[in-house]
Amino acid sequence: MAVDTTLTWPDGRQRCRWCNPQNPLYIAYHDAEWGVPCHDDHRLFEMLVLEGFQAGLSWECVLNKRDGFRQAFDGLDASVIARYPDEKLEALRQDSRIIRNKLKIRAARTNARVFLAIQEEWGSFDAYLWHWTDGKVIYERDCTRSLLSDQISADLKKRGMTFVGTTIIYAYLQAMGVIYSHDEGCFKSIPPSAY
């Protein structure tokens, strides 16, 4: 889908239709992070947690609270979160810096434990994630799920993760640059021949 050219951007550049031109944080995220191939396990875990919290909400809502999540969840360190006692999870339900959904908070701990197990098995979560595409970026637009997201979602669920449905995983793959999806006409878009 093409960008909405009626939107006025502070710097005059056209961006993906989902980006809010009134939110500098969102613009910075779109321009510098979204769709950039990521191979850093810490960031891969952070985004997996945040994408899970997005379920039923907008990404902008989660992004606006990202710093609060980092503070409340000890830097979103999987090895720390995996050891959280139930009392810590309950305390997080009272923390206004984050989205206080009980099931999503529990999922952060559960998913941290599975994430660490995947790191142990594969050497890194990066190796696990990128093996699905043989290390290659997939170019596609206008999807909310795919065979790839179906497969990864099913595998993560089989391993015990929650809040990793195919739509969440598709959004995660886009954010982490495994799937490159900038809208046609966005200044970050690539030539159509790559699609």
mmCIF file of C-alpha atoms in Angstrom:
data_model
loop_
_atom_site.group_PDB
_atom_site.id
_atom_site.type_symbol
_atom_site.label_atom_id
_atom_site.label_comp_id
_atom_site.label_asym_id
_atom_site.label_seq_id
_atom_site.Cartn_x
_atom_site.Cartn_y
_atom_site.Cartn_z
ATOM 1 C CA MET A 1 0.000 0.000 0.000
ATOM 2 C CA ALA A 2 1.225 3.483 -0.771
ATOM 3 C CA VAL A 3 1.899 6.146 1.824
ATOM 4 C CA ASP A 4 -0.729 8.783 2.593
ATOM 5 C CA THR A 5 0.676 11.835 0.825
ATOM 6 C CA THR A 6 -1.832 14.139 2.522
ATOM 7 C CA LEU A 7 0.063 13.839 5.796
ATOM 8 C CA THR A 8 2.424 16.688 6.598
ATOM 9 C CA TRP A 9 5.760 15.587 8.031
ATOM 10 C CA PRO A 10 8.036 17.951 9.976
ATOM 11 C CA ASP A 11 10.960 17.286 7.605
ATOM 12 C CA GLY A 12 8.914 16.905 4.415
ATOM 13 C CA ARG A 13 9.789 13.212 3.961
ATOM 14 C CA GLN A 14 6.995 10.737 3.276
ATOM 15 C CA ARG A 15 6.662 7.815 5.701
ATOM 16 C CA CYS A 16 4.639 4.641 6.148
ATOM 17 C CA ARG A 17 0.931 5.307 6.653
ATOM 18 C CA TRP A 18 0.986 3.837 10.201
ATOM 19 C CA CYS A 19 3.481 6.360 11.547
ATOM 20 C CA ASN A 20 2.001 9.334 13.419
ATOM 21 C CA PRO A 21 3.493 12.630 12.168
ATOM 22 C CA GLN A 22 2.551 14.297 15.469
ATOM 23 C CA ASN A 23 4.687 11.935 17.587
ATOM 24 C CA PRO A 24 8.469 12.571 17.376
ATOM 25 C CA LEU A 25 9.141 9.310 19.244
ATOM 26 C CA TYR A 26 7.186 7.357 16.653
ATOM 27 C CA ILE A 27 8.915 9.137 13.768
ATOM 28 C CA ALA A 28 12.330 8.338 15.267
ATOM 29 C CA TYR A 29 11.310 4.694 15.720
ATOM 30 C CA HIS A 30 10.108 4.458 12.111
ATOM 31 C CA ASP A 31 13.204 6.150 10.717
ATOM 32 C CA ALA A 32 15.949 4.481 12.748
ATOM 33 C CA GLU A 33 14.646 1.148 14.072
ATOM 34 C CA TRP A 34 11.665 -0.412 12.322
ATOM 35 C CA GLY A 35 12.723 -2.783 9.569
ATOM 36 C CA VAL A 36 16.438 -2.574 10.327
ATOM 37 C CA PRO A 37 17.848 -6.128 10.528
ATOM 38 C CA CYS A 38 18.625 -6.865 14.174
ATOM 39 C CA HIS A 39 21.108 -9.456 15.416
ATOM 40 C CA ASP A 40 21.385 -8.348 19.043
ATOM 41 C CA ASP A 41 19.812 -10.855 21.435
ATOM 42 C CA HIS A 42 19.041 -8.246 24.083
ATOM 43 C CA ARG A 43 17.059 -6.146 21.619
ATOM 44 C CA LEU A 44 15.448 -9.240 20.093
ATOM 45 C CA PHE A 45 14.144 -10.182 23.543
ATOM 46 C CA GLU A 46 13.029 -6.649 24.392
ATOM 47 C CA MET A 47 10.992 -6.396 21.220
ATOM 48 C CA LEU A 48 9.504 -9.862 21.673
ATOM 49 C CA VAL A 49 8.217 -8.776 25.088
ATOM 50 C CA LEU A 50 6.944 -5.433 23.821
ATOM 51 C CA GLU A 51 5.215 -6.975 20.802
ATOM 52 C CA GLY A 52 3.431 -9.330 23.214
ATOM 53 C CA PHE A 53 2.234 -6.365 25.252
ATOM 54 C CA GLN A 54 0.949 -4.753 22.056
ATOM 55 C CA ALA A 55 -1.684 -7.488 21.565
ATOM 56 C CA GLY A 56 -5.037 -5.707 21.318
ATOM 57 C CA LEU A 57 -3.404 -2.275 21.510
ATOM 58 C CA SER A 58 -1.537 0.052 19.173
ATOM 59 C CA TRP A 59 2.229 -0.080 18.798
ATOM 60 C CA GLU A 60 2.309 3.648 19.488
ATOM 61 C CA CYS A 61 0.820 3.015 22.935
ATOM 62 C CA VAL A 62 3.560 0.496 23.736
ATOM 63 C CA LEU A 63 6.324 2.623 22.221
ATOM 64 C CA ASN A 64 5.291 5.599 24.342
ATOM 65 C CA LYS A 65 5.794 3.399 27.422
ATOM 66 C CA ARG A 66 8.990 1.663 26.267
ATOM 67 C CA ASP A 67 11.265 3.539 28.660
ATOM 68 C CA GLY A 68 8.874 2.698 31.492
ATOM 69 C CA PHE A 69 8.994 -0.972 30.506
ATOM 70 C CA ARG A 70 12.789 -0.861 30.517
ATOM 71 C CA GLN A 71 12.805 0.622 34.014
ATOM 72 C CA ALA A 72 10.107 -1.629 35.466
ATOM 73 C CA PHE A 73 11.472 -4.829 33.886
ATOM 74 C CA ASP A 74 15.146 -4.400 34.869
ATOM 75 C CA GLY A 75 16.320 -3.293 31.451
ATOM 76 C CA LEU A 76 14.265 -6.060 29.822
ATOM 77 C CA ASP A 77 17.072 -8.504 30.593
ATOM 78 C CA ALA A 78 15.831 -12.042 29.889
ATOM 79 C CA SER A 79 18.126 -13.635 32.483
ATOM 80 C CA VAL A 80 16.741 -11.353 35.214
ATOM 81 C CA ILE A 81 13.091 -11.600 34.170
ATOM 82 C CA ALA A 82 13.295 -15.405 33.959
ATOM 83 C CA ARG A 83 14.012 -15.464 37.714
ATOM 84 C CA TYR A 84 11.222 -13.115 38.773
ATOM 85 C CA PRO A 85 9.262 -14.452 41.736
ATOM 86 C CA ASP A 86 5.486 -14.201 41.718
ATOM 87 C CA GLU A 87 5.737 -11.221 44.082
ATOM 88 C CA LYS A 88 7.627 -9.227 41.462
ATOM 89 C CA LEU A 89 4.968 -10.027 38.863
ATOM 90 C CA GLU A 90 2.288 -8.833 41.258
ATOM 91 C CA ALA A 91 4.229 -5.618 41.939
ATOM 92 C CA LEU A 92 4.437 -4.988 38.195
ATOM 93 C CA ARG A 93 0.633 -5.061 38.030
ATOM 94 C CA GLN A 94 0.672 -1.893 40.151
ATOM 95 C CA ASP A 95 3.338 -0.102 38.050
ATOM 96 C CA SER A 96 1.796 2.715 36.004
ATOM 97 C CA ARG A 97 4.876 2.943 33.776
ATOM 98 C CA ILE A 98 3.770 -0.193 31.927
ATOM 99 C CA ILE A 99 0.642 -1.874 30.555
ATOM 100 C CA ARG A 100 -0.636 -3.684 33.642
ATOM 101 C CA ASN A 101 -2.146 -6.783 32.085
ATOM 102 C CA LYS A 102 -1.679 -9.805 34.370
ATOM 103 C CA LEU A 103 -1.412 -12.363 31.562
ATOM 104 C CA LYS A 104 1.059 -10.290 29.562
ATOM 105 C CA ILE A 105 3.218 -9.696 32.630
ATOM 106 C CA ARG A 106 3.288 -13.459 33.319
ATOM 107 C CA ALA A 107 4.094 -14.069 29.660
ATOM 108 C CA ALA A 108 7.218 -11.902 29.983
ATOM 109 C CA ARG A 109 8.630 -14.301 32.585
ATOM 110 C CA THR A 110 7.509 -17.440 30.738
ATOM 111 C CA ASN A 111 8.894 -16.169 27.453
ATOM 112 C CA ALA A 112 12.182 -15.131 29.076
ATOM 113 C CA ARG A 113 12.683 -18.716 30.242
ATOM 114 C CA VAL A 114 11.948 -20.113 26.781
ATOM 115 C CA PHE A 115 14.147 -17.429 25.187
ATOM 116 C CA LEU A 116 17.076 -18.525 27.372
ATOM 117 C CA ALA A 117 16.452 -22.171 26.473
ATOM 118 C CA ILE A 118 16.543 -21.252 22.778
ATOM 119 C CA GLN A 119 19.798 -19.363 23.327
ATOM 120 C CA GLU A 120 21.240 -22.444 25.007
ATOM 121 C CA GLU A 121 20.132 -24.701 22.149
ATOM 122 C CA TRP A 122 21.116 -22.450 19.241
ATOM 123 C CA GLY A 123 23.986 -20.435 20.732
ATOM 124 C CA SER A 124 21.909 -17.253 20.379
ATOM 125 C CA PHE A 125 18.323 -16.278 19.735
ATOM 126 C CA ASP A 126 19.625 -14.449 16.688
ATOM 127 C CA ALA A 127 20.810 -17.754 15.173
ATOM 128 C CA TYR A 128 17.426 -19.324 15.884
ATOM 129 C CA LEU A 129 15.407 -16.431 14.441
ATOM 130 C CA TRP A 130 17.414 -15.911 11.270
ATOM 131 C CA HIS A 131 17.743 -19.617 10.466
ATOM 132 C CA TRP A 132 14.131 -19.524 9.310
ATOM 133 C CA THR A 133 15.182 -17.405 6.303
ATOM 134 C CA ASP A 134 18.775 -18.641 5.940
ATOM 135 C CA GLY A 135 19.859 -15.198 7.124
ATOM 136 C CA LYS A 136 18.067 -13.412 4.302
ATOM 137 C CA VAL A 137 15.642 -10.501 4.548
ATOM 138 C CA ILE A 138 12.168 -11.159 3.126
ATOM 139 C CA TYR A 139 10.611 -8.292 1.152
ATOM 140 C CA GLU A 140 6.825 -8.070 1.279
ATOM 141 C CA ARG A 141 4.137 -5.507 1.959
ATOM 142 C CA ASP A 142 0.531 -5.367 3.045
ATOM 143 C CA CYS A 143 0.454 -8.606 5.044
ATOM 144 C CA THR A 144 -0.393 -9.254 8.678
ATOM 145 C CA ARG A 145 0.767 -12.868 8.663
ATOM 146 C CA SER A 146 2.576 -15.313 6.405
ATOM 147 C CA LEU A 147 3.710 -18.914 6.229
ATOM 148 C CA LEU A 148 6.931 -17.781 7.915
ATOM 149 C CA SER A 149 5.137 -16.131 10.848
ATOM 150 C CA ASP A 150 2.832 -19.162 11.104
ATOM 151 C CA GLN A 151 5.832 -21.494 11.366
ATOM 152 C CA ILE A 152 7.766 -19.415 13.899
ATOM 153 C CA SER A 153 4.648 -18.791 15.975
ATOM 154 C CA ALA A 154 3.844 -22.519 16.069
ATOM 155 C CA ASP A 155 7.402 -23.385 17.061
ATOM 156 C CA LEU A 156 7.553 -20.786 19.843
ATOM 157 C CA LYS A 157 4.183 -21.943 21.196
ATOM 158 C CA LYS A 158 5.358 -25.559 21.116
ATOM 159 C CA ARG A 159 8.360 -24.471 23.179
ATOM 160 C CA GLY A 160 6.026 -22.841 25.728
ATOM 161 C CA MET A 161 5.886 -19.154 24.806
ATOM 162 C CA THR A 162 2.642 -17.218 25.010
ATOM 163 C CA PHE A 163 1.452 -14.032 23.274
ATOM 164 C CA VAL A 164 3.307 -15.156 20.179
ATOM 165 C CA GLY A 165 0.441 -15.687 17.739
ATOM 166 C CA THR A 166 1.169 -15.400 14.045
ATOM 167 C CA THR A 167 0.049 -11.741 13.787
ATOM 168 C CA ILE A 168 2.246 -10.735 16.730
ATOM 169 C CA ILE A 169 5.172 -12.662 15.271
ATOM 170 C CA TYR A 170 4.647 -11.097 11.851
ATOM 171 C CA ALA A 171 4.797 -7.618 13.406
ATOM 172 C CA TYR A 172 7.895 -8.707 15.340
ATOM 173 C CA LEU A 173 9.603 -9.959 12.163
ATOM 174 C CA GLN A 174 8.848 -6.632 10.478
ATOM 175 C CA ALA A 175 10.192 -4.657 13.427
ATOM 176 C CA MET A 176 13.378 -6.746 13.577
ATOM 177 C CA GLY A 177 14.024 -6.454 9.851
ATOM 178 C CA VAL A 178 13.529 -10.117 9.012
ATOM 179 C CA ILE A 179 10.622 -8.930 6.877
ATOM 180 C CA TYR A 180 11.099 -5.558 5.176
ATOM 181 C CA SER A 181 7.753 -3.842 4.693
ATOM 182 C CA HIS A 182 8.095 -0.081 4.351
ATOM 183 C CA ASP A 183 5.199 1.300 2.321
ATOM 184 C CA GLU A 184 5.615 2.201 -1.322
ATOM 185 C CA GLY A 185 6.512 5.880 -1.419
ATOM 186 C CA CYS A 186 8.040 5.897 2.072
ATOM 187 C CA PHE A 187 11.521 7.404 2.014
ATOM 188 C CA LYS A 188 12.750 4.143 3.596
ATOM 189 C CA SER A 189 11.138 2.043 0.867
ATOM 190 C CA ILE A 190 13.323 0.123 -1.505
ATOM 191 C CA PRO A 191 12.844 -0.345 -5.242
ATOM 192 C CA PRO A 192 9.838 -2.507 -6.159
ATOM 193 C CA SER A 193 12.212 -4.986 -7.862
ATOM 194 C CA ALA A 194 13.227 -6.215 -4.403
ATOM 195 C CA TYR A 195 9.659 -7.326 -3.709
#
